[in-house]
XYZ file of C-alpha atoms in Angstrom:
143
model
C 82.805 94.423 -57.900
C 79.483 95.077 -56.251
C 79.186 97.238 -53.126
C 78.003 96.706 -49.712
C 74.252 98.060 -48.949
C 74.720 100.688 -46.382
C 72.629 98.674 -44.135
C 74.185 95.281 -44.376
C 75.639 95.399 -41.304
C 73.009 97.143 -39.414
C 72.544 100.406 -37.715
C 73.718 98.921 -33.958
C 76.914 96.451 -34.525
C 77.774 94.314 -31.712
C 81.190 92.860 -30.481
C 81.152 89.482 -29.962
C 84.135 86.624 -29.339
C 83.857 83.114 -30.388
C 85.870 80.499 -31.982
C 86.876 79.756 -35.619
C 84.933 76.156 -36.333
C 85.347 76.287 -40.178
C 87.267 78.047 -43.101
C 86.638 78.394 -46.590
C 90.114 79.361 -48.585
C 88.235 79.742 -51.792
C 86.296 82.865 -50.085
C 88.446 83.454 -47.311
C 85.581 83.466 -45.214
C 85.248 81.673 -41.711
C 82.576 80.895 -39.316
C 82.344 81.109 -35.827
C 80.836 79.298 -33.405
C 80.111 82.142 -29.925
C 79.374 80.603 -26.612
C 76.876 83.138 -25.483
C 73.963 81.889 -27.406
C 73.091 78.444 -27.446
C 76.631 77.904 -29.159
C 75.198 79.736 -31.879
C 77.619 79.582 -35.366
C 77.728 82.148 -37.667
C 76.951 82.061 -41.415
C 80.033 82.031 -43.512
C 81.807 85.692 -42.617
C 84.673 87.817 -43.776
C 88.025 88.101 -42.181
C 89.485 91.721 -42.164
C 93.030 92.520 -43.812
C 95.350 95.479 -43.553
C 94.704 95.879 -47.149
C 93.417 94.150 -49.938
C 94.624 96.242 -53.028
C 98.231 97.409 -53.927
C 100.526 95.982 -50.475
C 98.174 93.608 -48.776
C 98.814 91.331 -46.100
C 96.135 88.556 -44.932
C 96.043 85.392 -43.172
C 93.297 83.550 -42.436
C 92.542 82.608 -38.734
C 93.328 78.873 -37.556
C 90.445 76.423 -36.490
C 89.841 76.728 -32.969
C 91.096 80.388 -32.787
C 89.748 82.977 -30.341
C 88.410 85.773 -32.557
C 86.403 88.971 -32.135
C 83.703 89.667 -34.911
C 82.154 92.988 -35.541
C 78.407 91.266 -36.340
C 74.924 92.807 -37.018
C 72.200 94.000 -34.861
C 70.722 90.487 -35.877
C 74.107 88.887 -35.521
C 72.959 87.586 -39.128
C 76.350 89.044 -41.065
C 79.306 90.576 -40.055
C 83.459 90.073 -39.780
C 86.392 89.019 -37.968
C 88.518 92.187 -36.929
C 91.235 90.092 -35.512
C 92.261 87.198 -33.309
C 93.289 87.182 -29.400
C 95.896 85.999 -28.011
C 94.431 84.024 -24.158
C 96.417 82.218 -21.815
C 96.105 79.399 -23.879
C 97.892 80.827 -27.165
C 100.117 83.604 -25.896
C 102.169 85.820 -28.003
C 106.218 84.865 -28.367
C 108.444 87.065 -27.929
C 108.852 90.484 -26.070
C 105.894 92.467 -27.432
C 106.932 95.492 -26.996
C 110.468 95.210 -29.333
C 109.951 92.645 -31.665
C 108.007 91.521 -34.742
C 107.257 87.919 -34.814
C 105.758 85.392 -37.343
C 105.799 82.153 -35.584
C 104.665 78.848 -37.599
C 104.909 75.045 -36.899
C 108.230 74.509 -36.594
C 110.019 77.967 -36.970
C 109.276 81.720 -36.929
C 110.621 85.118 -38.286
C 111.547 87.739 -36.054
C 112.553 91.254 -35.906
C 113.922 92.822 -32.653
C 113.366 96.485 -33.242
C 115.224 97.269 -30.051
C 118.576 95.611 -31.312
C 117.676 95.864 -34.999
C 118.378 91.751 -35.301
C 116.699 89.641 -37.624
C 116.302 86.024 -36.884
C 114.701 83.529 -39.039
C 113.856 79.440 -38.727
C 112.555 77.565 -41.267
C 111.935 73.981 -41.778
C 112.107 74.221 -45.485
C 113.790 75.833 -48.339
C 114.460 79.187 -49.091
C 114.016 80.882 -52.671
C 114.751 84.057 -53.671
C 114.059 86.165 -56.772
C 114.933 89.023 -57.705
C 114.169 90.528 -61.212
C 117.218 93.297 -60.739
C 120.374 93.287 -58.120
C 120.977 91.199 -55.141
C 123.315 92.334 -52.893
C 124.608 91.075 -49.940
C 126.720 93.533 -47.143
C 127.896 92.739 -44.059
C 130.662 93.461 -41.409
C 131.562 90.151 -40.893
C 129.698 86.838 -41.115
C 129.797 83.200 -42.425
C 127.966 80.534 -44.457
C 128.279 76.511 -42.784
């Protein structure tokens, strides 16, 4: 694995937003068009994750989503630190108790306040395990 120059990204990074016009899942690398500059669009950039060795979570932005990018001094190179939610593409859910996923046509969510989980999927479900599955509840039933 080859490291990053020290100077890659420059000595004065700049914050900019723009929009996600094109996605490369072999890379995982996006670029983004900002609306400052001419409609400028970046060369192909990375997309930040919570952690890419061990327990790692990533998902690549959606075309046409509002991002923020940490880019260069030269805006040459840079990344995506994360997307923004406008009044376009608002969050679901109360924000401030719950954990949502949402997807077309369903979503996973945790209300931390009530300690609920509720999911909705439009597909199957598999699930395996390699040791015990077990399965405890107060009451409940299947239909």
């Amino acid at each position: 694995m080859s490291k990053r120059s020290d100077s890659e990204y420059g000595q004065n990074p700049t914050a900019r937003r723009g929009i996600v016009v094109d996605r490369d899942p072999k890379t995982m690398r996006v670029k983004v068009q900002f609306e400052d500059e001419d409609e400028l669009v970046t060369q192909w950039i990375d997309v930040l994750a919570k952690s890419s060795t061990g327990v790692s979570a990533f998902q690549m932005p959606g075309e046409k989503d509002e991002v923020w990018c940490a880019m260069d001094a030269k805006g040459e190179s840079g990344c995506i630190i994360g997307s923004r939610y406008n009044a376009k593409d608002a969050p679901s859910g109360d924000a401030n108790e719950q954990v949502v996923i949402t997807f077309a046509g369903g979503h996973i969510r945790l209300d931390t306040g009530s300690g609920n989980l509720d999911i909705k999927i439009p597909g199957s479900v598999n699930i395996e395990v390699s040791g015990e599955f077990n399965v405890k509840a107060a009451k409940g039933h299947f239909s």
